[in-house]
Amino acid sequence: MQGFIDQTIAFIGAHGSWAGPIILVFAFGESFAVLSLLLPATAVLIAAGTLIQTGTLSPWDVIPWAIAGAILGDAVSYWIGVWLQDRVERIWPFTRHPQMLRTGRDFFRRWGGLSVFIGRFLGPIRAVIPLVAGMMGMRHIPFQVANVASGIVWAPVWVGIGWFAGEALNRIFGIEDAAPVLIILIVVATLVGAAAAYRLLTRKSKSSHEDRP
């Protein structure tokens, strides 16, 4: 994964005109059902923030595209859930990992429409929450309000983290190109955090099912 992110950031840095479309694809993939587990858009956005800090990219090359991709990915996932409803359970990877949908349902029941906003920032949940919202009959307008609002917040947050991290590494340690360092830290933190959050959420899901009569 690290090599893939390194190559993506290097390409974006060398071909600024392609930055926006590439960021859109990553943001869409990370917001789209299941693909979220495969495309590390958060890491790419943070690394892109370091390119903004160095002046290689403009915020306009990254943030609007990331917002658009995030909103579109969640919207498509929602409509797939509305269309297929419970038939989603018979599609891979949910046939082999039914706990993904079960955890998503429990999270949605607990937080309702707010789960769409919160789920944008939680890796293990982000992959299924828009899909589950559609499956469970969340109305279109409230979903899109939460979808658009979370997308508008999500993109600047991660890009801003990359900018501030790059600035800090430059000022404190004299590291002018902070992207490689951040990518390593992001990959490690993402893997550890996703594993811990997934275990916690699935454990709560199992316990809630066991407690039911």
PDB file of C-alpha atoms in Angstrom, residues 91-197:
ATOM      1  CA  ILE A  91     -23.498 -10.170  -2.859  1.00  0.00           C
ATOM      2  CA  TRP A  92     -19.761 -10.598  -2.232  1.00  0.00           C
ATOM      3  CA  PRO A  93     -18.099  -9.710   0.113  1.00  0.00           C
ATOM      4  CA  PHE A  94     -21.134  -9.689   2.402  1.00  0.00           C
ATOM      5  CA  THR A  95     -21.790 -13.354   1.719  1.00  0.00           C
ATOM      6  CA  ARG A  96     -18.435 -14.139   3.342  1.00  0.00           C
ATOM      7  CA  HIS A  97     -18.382 -11.289   5.852  1.00  0.00           C
ATOM      8  CA  PRO A  98     -21.986 -10.748   7.011  1.00  0.00           C
ATOM      9  CA  GLN A  99     -20.725  -9.013  10.151  1.00  0.00           C
ATOM     10  CA  MET A 100     -19.921  -5.946   8.026  1.00  0.00           C
ATOM     11  CA  LEU A 101     -23.613  -5.317   7.331  1.00  0.00           C
ATOM     12  CA  ARG A 102     -24.623  -6.363  10.828  1.00  0.00           C
ATOM     13  CA  THR A 103     -22.214  -3.838  12.357  1.00  0.00           C
ATOM     14  CA  GLY A 104     -23.424  -1.161   9.935  1.00  0.00           C
ATOM     15  CA  ARG A 105     -27.062  -1.821  10.825  1.00  0.00           C
ATOM     16  CA  ASP A 106     -26.370  -1.636  14.548  1.00  0.00           C
ATOM     17  CA  PHE A 107     -24.464   1.622  14.081  1.00  0.00           C
ATOM     18  CA  PHE A 108     -27.284   3.075  11.978  1.00  0.00           C
ATOM     19  CA  ARG A 109     -29.951   2.026  14.502  1.00  0.00           C
ATOM     20  CA  ARG A 110     -27.988   3.704  17.265  1.00  0.00           C
ATOM     21  CA  TRP A 111     -27.183   6.997  15.531  1.00  0.00           C
ATOM     22  CA  GLY A 112     -29.848   7.265  12.827  1.00  0.00           C
ATOM     23  CA  GLY A 113     -29.182   9.887  10.142  1.00  0.00           C
ATOM     24  CA  LEU A 114     -26.212  11.200  12.110  1.00  0.00           C
ATOM     25  CA  SER A 115     -24.444   7.904  11.357  1.00  0.00           C
ATOM     26  CA  VAL A 116     -23.988   9.047   7.735  1.00  0.00           C
ATOM     27  CA  PHE A 117     -22.017  12.074   8.930  1.00  0.00           C
ATOM     28  CA  ILE A 118     -20.068  10.237  11.635  1.00  0.00           C
ATOM     29  CA  GLY A 119     -19.397   7.212   9.453  1.00  0.00           C
ATOM     30  CA  ARG A 120     -17.514   9.349   6.931  1.00  0.00           C
ATOM     31  CA  PHE A 121     -14.672   9.599   9.444  1.00  0.00           C
ATOM     32  CA  LEU A 122     -14.644   5.968  10.628  1.00  0.00           C
ATOM     33  CA  GLY A 123     -12.805   3.586   8.297  1.00  0.00           C
ATOM     34  CA  PRO A 124     -14.524   0.285   9.156  1.00  0.00           C
ATOM     35  CA  ILE A 125     -17.989   1.877   9.047  1.00  0.00           C
ATOM     36  CA  ARG A 126     -17.467   4.170   6.047  1.00  0.00           C
ATOM     37  CA  ALA A 127     -17.522   1.178   3.693  1.00  0.00           C
ATOM     38  CA  VAL A 128     -21.128   0.235   4.507  1.00  0.00           C
ATOM     39  CA  ILE A 129     -23.056   3.064   6.203  1.00  0.00           C
ATOM     40  CA  PRO A 130     -24.426   4.767   3.018  1.00  0.00           C
ATOM     41  CA  LEU A 131     -25.388   1.332   1.690  1.00  0.00           C
ATOM     42  CA  VAL A 132     -27.116   0.416   4.959  1.00  0.00           C
ATOM     43  CA  ALA A 133     -28.893   3.793   5.055  1.00  0.00           C
ATOM     44  CA  GLY A 134     -30.448   3.006   1.684  1.00  0.00           C
ATOM     45  CA  MET A 135     -31.287  -0.558   2.689  1.00  0.00           C
ATOM     46  CA  MET A 136     -33.020   0.605   5.875  1.00  0.00           C
ATOM     47  CA  GLY A 137     -35.179   3.207   4.156  1.00  0.00           C
ATOM     48  CA  MET A 138     -33.554   6.480   5.173  1.00  0.00           C
ATOM     49  CA  ARG A 139     -35.267   9.278   3.259  1.00  0.00           C
ATOM     50  CA  HIS A 140     -33.389  10.804   0.350  1.00  0.00           C
ATOM     51  CA  ILE A 141     -33.224  14.452   1.436  1.00  0.00           C
ATOM     52  CA  PRO A 142     -31.971  13.833   5.022  1.00  0.00           C
ATOM     53  CA  PHE A 143     -29.392  11.428   3.626  1.00  0.00           C
ATOM     54  CA  GLN A 144     -28.101  13.914   1.086  1.00  0.00           C
ATOM     55  CA  VAL A 145     -27.938  16.690   3.704  1.00  0.00           C
ATOM     56  CA  ALA A 146     -25.733  14.479   5.904  1.00  0.00           C
ATOM     57  CA  ASN A 147     -23.786  13.289   2.859  1.00  0.00           C
ATOM     58  CA  VAL A 148     -23.012  16.783   1.536  1.00  0.00           C
ATOM     59  CA  ALA A 149     -22.266  18.224   4.976  1.00  0.00           C
ATOM     60  CA  SER A 150     -19.853  15.419   5.871  1.00  0.00           C
ATOM     61  CA  GLY A 151     -18.109  15.622   2.484  1.00  0.00           C
ATOM     62  CA  ILE A 152     -17.583  19.364   2.857  1.00  0.00           C
ATOM     63  CA  VAL A 153     -15.985  18.821   6.280  1.00  0.00           C
ATOM     64  CA  TRP A 154     -14.093  15.593   5.528  1.00  0.00           C
ATOM     65  CA  ALA A 155     -11.915  16.816   2.655  1.00  0.00           C
ATOM     66  CA  PRO A 156     -10.558  20.056   4.207  1.00  0.00           C
ATOM     67  CA  VAL A 157      -9.919  18.278   7.522  1.00  0.00           C
ATOM     68  CA  TRP A 158      -7.552  15.691   6.042  1.00  0.00           C
ATOM     69  CA  VAL A 159      -5.919  18.111   3.612  1.00  0.00           C
ATOM     70  CA  GLY A 160      -5.446  20.544   6.502  1.00  0.00           C
ATOM     71  CA  ILE A 161      -3.847  17.865   8.650  1.00  0.00           C
ATOM     72  CA  GLY A 162      -1.367  17.192   5.844  1.00  0.00           C
ATOM     73  CA  TRP A 163      -0.607  20.910   5.477  1.00  0.00           C
ATOM     74  CA  PHE A 164      -0.007  21.446   9.194  1.00  0.00           C
ATOM     75  CA  ALA A 165       2.020  18.234   9.520  1.00  0.00           C
ATOM     76  CA  GLY A 166       4.194  19.242   6.578  1.00  0.00           C
ATOM     77  CA  GLU A 167       4.697  22.694   8.039  1.00  0.00           C
ATOM     78  CA  ALA A 168       5.598  21.256  11.446  1.00  0.00           C
ATOM     79  CA  LEU A 169       8.084  18.737  10.029  1.00  0.00           C
ATOM     80  CA  ASN A 170       9.683  21.491   7.980  1.00  0.00           C
ATOM     81  CA  ARG A 171       9.986  23.962  10.844  1.00  0.00           C
ATOM     82  CA  ILE A 172      10.977  21.507  13.585  1.00  0.00           C
ATOM     83  CA  PHE A 173      13.088  18.940  11.738  1.00  0.00           C
ATOM     84  CA  GLY A 174      13.967  20.774   8.525  1.00  0.00           C
ATOM     85  CA  ILE A 175      12.215  18.141   6.383  1.00  0.00           C
ATOM     86  CA  GLU A 176      11.154  19.908   3.204  1.00  0.00           C
ATOM     87  CA  ASP A 177       9.451  16.910   1.569  1.00  0.00           C
ATOM     88  CA  ALA A 178       7.240  15.568   4.366  1.00  0.00           C
ATOM     89  CA  ALA A 179       5.044  13.339   2.187  1.00  0.00           C
ATOM     90  CA  PRO A 180       7.158  10.112   2.427  1.00  0.00           C
ATOM     91  CA  VAL A 181       7.418  10.390   6.211  1.00  0.00           C
ATOM     92  CA  LEU A 182       3.715  11.089   6.592  1.00  0.00           C
ATOM     93  CA  ILE A 183       2.741   8.261   4.268  1.00  0.00           C
ATOM     94  CA  ILE A 184       4.593   5.740   6.425  1.00  0.00           C
ATOM     95  CA  LEU A 185       2.966   7.104   9.588  1.00  0.00           C
ATOM     96  CA  ILE A 186      -0.462   7.231   7.957  1.00  0.00           C
ATOM     97  CA  VAL A 187      -0.290   3.665   6.657  1.00  0.00           C
ATOM     98  CA  VAL A 188       0.749   2.301  10.050  1.00  0.00           C
ATOM     99  CA  ALA A 189      -1.813   4.382  11.951  1.00  0.00           C
ATOM    100  CA  THR A 190      -4.591   3.514   9.485  1.00  0.00           C
ATOM    101  CA  LEU A 191      -3.963  -0.222   9.703  1.00  0.00           C
ATOM    102  CA  VAL A 192      -3.725  -0.221  13.484  1.00  0.00           C
ATOM    103  CA  GLY A 193      -6.698   2.112  13.947  1.00  0.00           C
ATOM    104  CA  ALA A 194      -8.903   0.271  11.457  1.00  0.00           C
ATOM    105  CA  ALA A 195      -8.135  -3.101  13.042  1.00  0.00           C
ATOM    106  CA  ALA A 196      -8.824  -1.792  16.551  1.00  0.00           C
ATOM    107  CA  ALA A 197     -12.021   0.023  15.554  1.00  0.00           C
TER     108      ALA A 197
END
